Amino acid sequence: MSVLVLLVLLVVLGAGITAIVVVVRRSAGQPGSASAPAARRVVVYVLLFALVVIGAIGLSGLLGRLLDTRNLPTGPNLAGSDVSALARSLAFTLIAGPFASLLWWVLWRRLAGAERESIAWGLYLAGMQTVALVTATSALLSTLAALVRTDWQPRSFAIALVWALVWAWHRWMSRHHAKSPTRLTGVAPILGAIFGLLIGAVGAVTAVASVVNAAVDALLFSTAVGDPWWRLTLQAGVWLLGGGLIWWWQWMREHAQLVRGVLADLVLIVVGIAAAAATTLVGTGTVLFVLLRLAFARESSLNDILDPVGTAIAAALVGALVWSYHHGLLRQRPVLSRLAASLVVSGFGLVAAATGLGIVVNALLAGLAPVVVGSDTRSLLLGGLSAALVGGPVWWATWKPLRPVDPVFAQVTGRRVYLILIFGLSAIVAIITLLVIGYRVFEFALDDLSGQSLLDRVRAPLGLLVATGLAAGYHFSVWRRDRSDLAAAGLPGRAIHRVILVTAGDPTALRDLIADLTGAAITVWSRADSPADSLPSVERLRLAFAGVTAPRVLVVVGAGGSVDVVPLRN
């Protein structure tokens, strides 16, 4: 508990220092600067956040002691044998609680106009809702999972109850008709949906893996030692149902799926596409490796070979389900998000295929070496084949190396950065591998005391050199080809990187249109006035962007759907 309090105090101190630095940099000594109210809001809301957290910790500690009547036949004894913990809970509750209530009451009365529209107010509610949801859900699901093994945990239940009340309180404030924040309203639903998806996916993997492992044990007539398999399945099912309910509530009822912007796209790509794709690839590759070992490498017992199959099948199934769902959502997102998702998946497939190729070369060279360390390299070869057979098709399907590249895609900065990153990192690894090979060669020539052959010494780095060399050479050639295609098409080497969109209406549809047209990242600024905006047509947007090649562009939407495009300097 003291560690958590210290962490909260450090967060408060860090936020205060950051606020002072930002205010000093932006104020420039000018009278009438808006930095003073901004600094006051940051400090006050950080203080309120810390007081609410400390008060909730103290109240949950007291409630947990009140509910914990085990081994107390005469009734609850709050002090018990841990007087210091009780004193800490009392101090947190009776000091931080009233201060938090007083500070909230003062702030609640002032919430109007600029106070309601401040980023600090929206950020406070989003952060507190997320912290409360994560804490309450984790404690409640831990309590329910413990009940499966008839273990009542009243203190975890107390934590869940107190933090659920904190979440409900802040959710009520975020939905208030007159004092709810006007900015960052979609942050809390998105973060809550991520949390629900993650714990639900982990629970699903654990539940499916336990069922598969139980089936394998039954087929092999193995005797499990410890708790019965169904108990772990039920406990994992609790987390699966709880996480699924949280995800459904935040994603559907709180409309997190309708939120657009950088955070929403980042979450969709990182969690829904990248993490799910990586889980699917690892699980599928492991299943394929187990099958190949069963067919061609029976040097170990069946129990050892089949040991990872349950978790691998579960990871592949759950990852594929999450991946396919979010891949379907990409059709509703702008072209830039779809391109980013395809590059991420292509990168995972490339890493898996290159790793598998390096391992295959290593295993083949091991078979040629006159002295081989170890009795059998078939498992090594099968592992490399599994990675290559899984990663190769994924890379081919997403990268599409035989399909001509659209010049608009070739202009996008993300594609060029991806190509440079791949061949740059591959070249660095190849150079380091060459150094390792040289070191092994000179070591063999100068002092051959180990009895290993030269081929056996260099086969691992040589396999890595082959894989990284091929990856670097291919992506460098693609980068040069893109530059040649852009020059032949008469297109500029630099596309529009950033569009600052100024509008008074709902920016979602217009932002998607501009992103599809330019492939640029969009930042939305809301106008202070409210002209009668209407959505410009695609033709009008094309005419407005015709001939504009500046990296940064200001787009102002006015009355009647008029569009002004202003190139900006870097």
PDB file of N, CA, C and O in Angstrom, residues 505-529:
ATOM      1  N   GLY A 505     -18.786  21.596 -37.889  1.00  0.00           N
ATOM      2  CA  GLY A 505     -19.700  20.466 -37.855  1.00  0.00           C
ATOM      3  C   GLY A 505     -19.036  19.199 -37.367  1.00  0.00           C
ATOM      4  O   GLY A 505     -17.925  19.204 -36.841  1.00  0.00           O
ATOM      5  N   ASP A 506     -19.737  18.077 -37.578  1.00  0.00           N
ATOM      6  CA  ASP A 506     -19.193  16.774 -37.220  1.00  0.00           C
ATOM      7  C   ASP A 506     -18.067  16.436 -38.195  1.00  0.00           C
ATOM      8  O   ASP A 506     -18.306  16.314 -39.401  1.00  0.00           O
ATOM      9  N   PRO A 507     -16.828  16.253 -37.700  1.00  0.00           N
ATOM     10  CA  PRO A 507     -15.700  16.091 -38.622  1.00  0.00           C
ATOM     11  C   PRO A 507     -15.488  14.669 -39.120  1.00  0.00           C
ATOM     12  O   PRO A 507     -14.596  14.438 -39.930  1.00  0.00           O
ATOM     13  N   THR A 508     -16.275  13.701 -38.662  1.00  0.00           N
ATOM     14  CA  THR A 508     -15.963  12.299 -38.943  1.00  0.00           C
ATOM     15  C   THR A 508     -15.956  11.998 -40.437  1.00  0.00           C
ATOM     16  O   THR A 508     -14.971  11.495 -40.991  1.00  0.00           O
ATOM     17  N   ALA A 509     -17.063  12.296 -41.122  1.00  0.00           N
ATOM     18  CA  ALA A 509     -17.154  11.969 -42.545  1.00  0.00           C
ATOM     19  C   ALA A 509     -16.146  12.761 -43.367  1.00  0.00           C
ATOM     20  O   ALA A 509     -15.507  12.230 -44.284  1.00  0.00           O
ATOM     21  N   LEU A 510     -15.995  14.058 -43.047  1.00  0.00           N
ATOM     22  CA  LEU A 510     -15.064  14.892 -43.801  1.00  0.00           C
ATOM     23  C   LEU A 510     -13.623  14.446 -43.574  1.00  0.00           C
ATOM     24  O   LEU A 510     -12.805  14.448 -44.501  1.00  0.00           O
ATOM     25  N   ARG A 511     -13.294  14.050 -42.360  1.00  0.00           N
ATOM     26  CA  ARG A 511     -11.944  13.578 -42.069  1.00  0.00           C
ATOM     27  C   ARG A 511     -11.634  12.311 -42.862  1.00  0.00           C
ATOM     28  O   ARG A 511     -10.536  12.149 -43.410  1.00  0.00           O
ATOM     29  N   ASP A 512     -12.611  11.410 -42.970  1.00  0.00           N
ATOM     30  CA  ASP A 512     -12.389  10.189 -43.742  1.00  0.00           C
ATOM     31  C   ASP A 512     -12.208  10.496 -45.223  1.00  0.00           C
ATOM     32  O   ASP A 512     -11.380   9.873 -45.904  1.00  0.00           O
ATOM     33  N   LEU A 513     -12.976  11.465 -45.749  1.00  0.00           N
ATOM     34  CA  LEU A 513     -12.842  11.837 -47.162  1.00  0.00           C
ATOM     35  C   LEU A 513     -11.454  12.397 -47.460  1.00  0.00           C
ATOM     36  O   LEU A 513     -10.808  12.021 -48.451  1.00  0.00           O
ATOM     37  N   ILE A 514     -10.971  13.285 -46.599  1.00  0.00           N
ATOM     38  CA  ILE A 514      -9.661  13.894 -46.815  1.00  0.00           C
ATOM     39  C   ILE A 514      -8.561  12.856 -46.659  1.00  0.00           C
ATOM     40  O   ILE A 514      -7.569  12.847 -47.413  1.00  0.00           O
ATOM     41  N   ALA A 515      -8.708  11.944 -45.691  1.00  0.00           N
ATOM     42  CA  ALA A 515      -7.700  10.900 -45.508  1.00  0.00           C
ATOM     43  C   ALA A 515      -7.637   9.974 -46.721  1.00  0.00           C
ATOM     44  O   ALA A 515      -6.552   9.582 -47.165  1.00  0.00           O
ATOM     45  N   ASP A 516      -8.803   9.617 -47.275  1.00  0.00           N
ATOM     46  CA  ASP A 516      -8.802   8.772 -48.467  1.00  0.00           C
ATOM     47  C   ASP A 516      -8.217   9.501 -49.673  1.00  0.00           C
ATOM     48  O   ASP A 516      -7.603   8.881 -50.545  1.00  0.00           O
ATOM     49  N   LEU A 517      -8.409  10.820 -49.734  1.00  0.00           N
ATOM     50  CA  LEU A 517      -7.941  11.584 -50.884  1.00  0.00           C
ATOM     51  C   LEU A 517      -6.443  11.849 -50.835  1.00  0.00           C
ATOM     52  O   LEU A 517      -5.755  11.808 -51.854  1.00  0.00           O
ATOM     53  N   THR A 518      -5.913  12.119 -49.642  1.00  0.00           N
ATOM     54  CA  THR A 518      -4.510  12.538 -49.521  1.00  0.00           C
ATOM     55  C   THR A 518      -3.619  11.509 -48.848  1.00  0.00           C
ATOM     56  O   THR A 518      -2.398  11.555 -49.005  1.00  0.00           O
ATOM     57  N   GLY A 519      -4.208  10.600 -48.052  1.00  0.00           N
ATOM     58  CA  GLY A 519      -3.388   9.672 -47.279  1.00  0.00           C
ATOM     59  C   GLY A 519      -2.655  10.331 -46.135  1.00  0.00           C
ATOM     60  O   GLY A 519      -1.671   9.793 -45.637  1.00  0.00           O
ATOM     61  N   ALA A 520      -3.104  11.511 -45.722  1.00  0.00           N
ATOM     62  CA  ALA A 520      -2.420  12.271 -44.674  1.00  0.00           C
ATOM     63  C   ALA A 520      -3.094  12.051 -43.330  1.00  0.00           C
ATOM     64  O   ALA A 520      -4.258  11.649 -43.243  1.00  0.00           O
ATOM     65  N   ALA A 521      -2.360  12.344 -42.261  1.00  0.00           N
ATOM     66  CA  ALA A 521      -2.926  12.350 -40.919  1.00  0.00           C
ATOM     67  C   ALA A 521      -3.740  13.628 -40.727  1.00  0.00           C
ATOM     68  O   ALA A 521      -3.349  14.696 -41.199  1.00  0.00           O
ATOM     69  N   ILE A 522      -4.857  13.518 -40.022  1.00  0.00           N
ATOM     70  CA  ILE A 522      -5.796  14.631 -39.897  1.00  0.00           C
ATOM     71  C   ILE A 522      -5.847  15.081 -38.438  1.00  0.00           C
ATOM     72  O   ILE A 522      -5.987  14.267 -37.529  1.00  0.00           O
ATOM     73  N   THR A 523      -5.722  16.401 -38.251  1.00  0.00           N
ATOM     74  CA  THR A 523      -5.939  17.024 -36.949  1.00  0.00           C
ATOM     75  C   THR A 523      -7.122  17.965 -37.077  1.00  0.00           C
ATOM     76  O   THR A 523      -7.156  18.814 -37.971  1.00  0.00           O
ATOM     77  N   VAL A 524      -8.120  17.828 -36.192  1.00  0.00           N
ATOM     78  CA  VAL A 524      -9.350  18.605 -36.288  1.00  0.00           C
ATOM     79  C   VAL A 524      -9.335  19.721 -35.269  1.00  0.00           C
ATOM     80  O   VAL A 524      -9.075  19.481 -34.085  1.00  0.00           O
ATOM     81  N   TRP A 525      -9.607  20.952 -35.748  1.00  0.00           N
ATOM     82  CA  TRP A 525      -9.812  22.110 -34.884  1.00  0.00           C
ATOM     83  C   TRP A 525     -11.254  22.557 -35.044  1.00  0.00           C
ATOM     84  O   TRP A 525     -11.752  22.709 -36.164  1.00  0.00           O
ATOM     85  N   SER A 526     -11.932  22.797 -33.937  1.00  0.00           N
ATOM     86  CA  SER A 526     -13.325  23.260 -33.966  1.00  0.00           C
ATOM     87  C   SER A 526     -13.366  24.780 -34.001  1.00  0.00           C
ATOM     88  O   SER A 526     -12.629  25.457 -33.274  1.00  0.00           O
ATOM     89  N   ARG A 527     -14.228  25.311 -34.857  1.00  0.00           N
ATOM     90  CA  ARG A 527     -14.365  26.760 -34.969  1.00  0.00           C
ATOM     91  C   ARG A 527     -15.133  27.313 -33.778  1.00  0.00           C
ATOM     92  O   ARG A 527     -16.030  26.672 -33.233  1.00  0.00           O
ATOM     93  N   ALA A 528     -14.758  28.535 -33.370  1.00  0.00           N
ATOM     94  CA  ALA A 528     -15.485  29.207 -32.295  1.00  0.00           C
ATOM     95  C   ALA A 528     -16.854  29.661 -32.768  1.00  0.00           C
ATOM     96  O   ALA A 528     -17.841  29.599 -32.025  1.00  0.00           O
ATOM     97  N   ASP A 529     -16.931  30.157 -34.033  1.00  0.00           N
ATOM     98  CA  ASP A 529     -18.231  30.505 -34.591  1.00  0.00           C
ATOM     99  C   ASP A 529     -18.867  29.247 -35.182  1.00  0.00           C
ATOM    100  O   ASP A 529     -18.262  28.191 -35.240  1.00  0.00           O
TER     101      ASP A 529
END
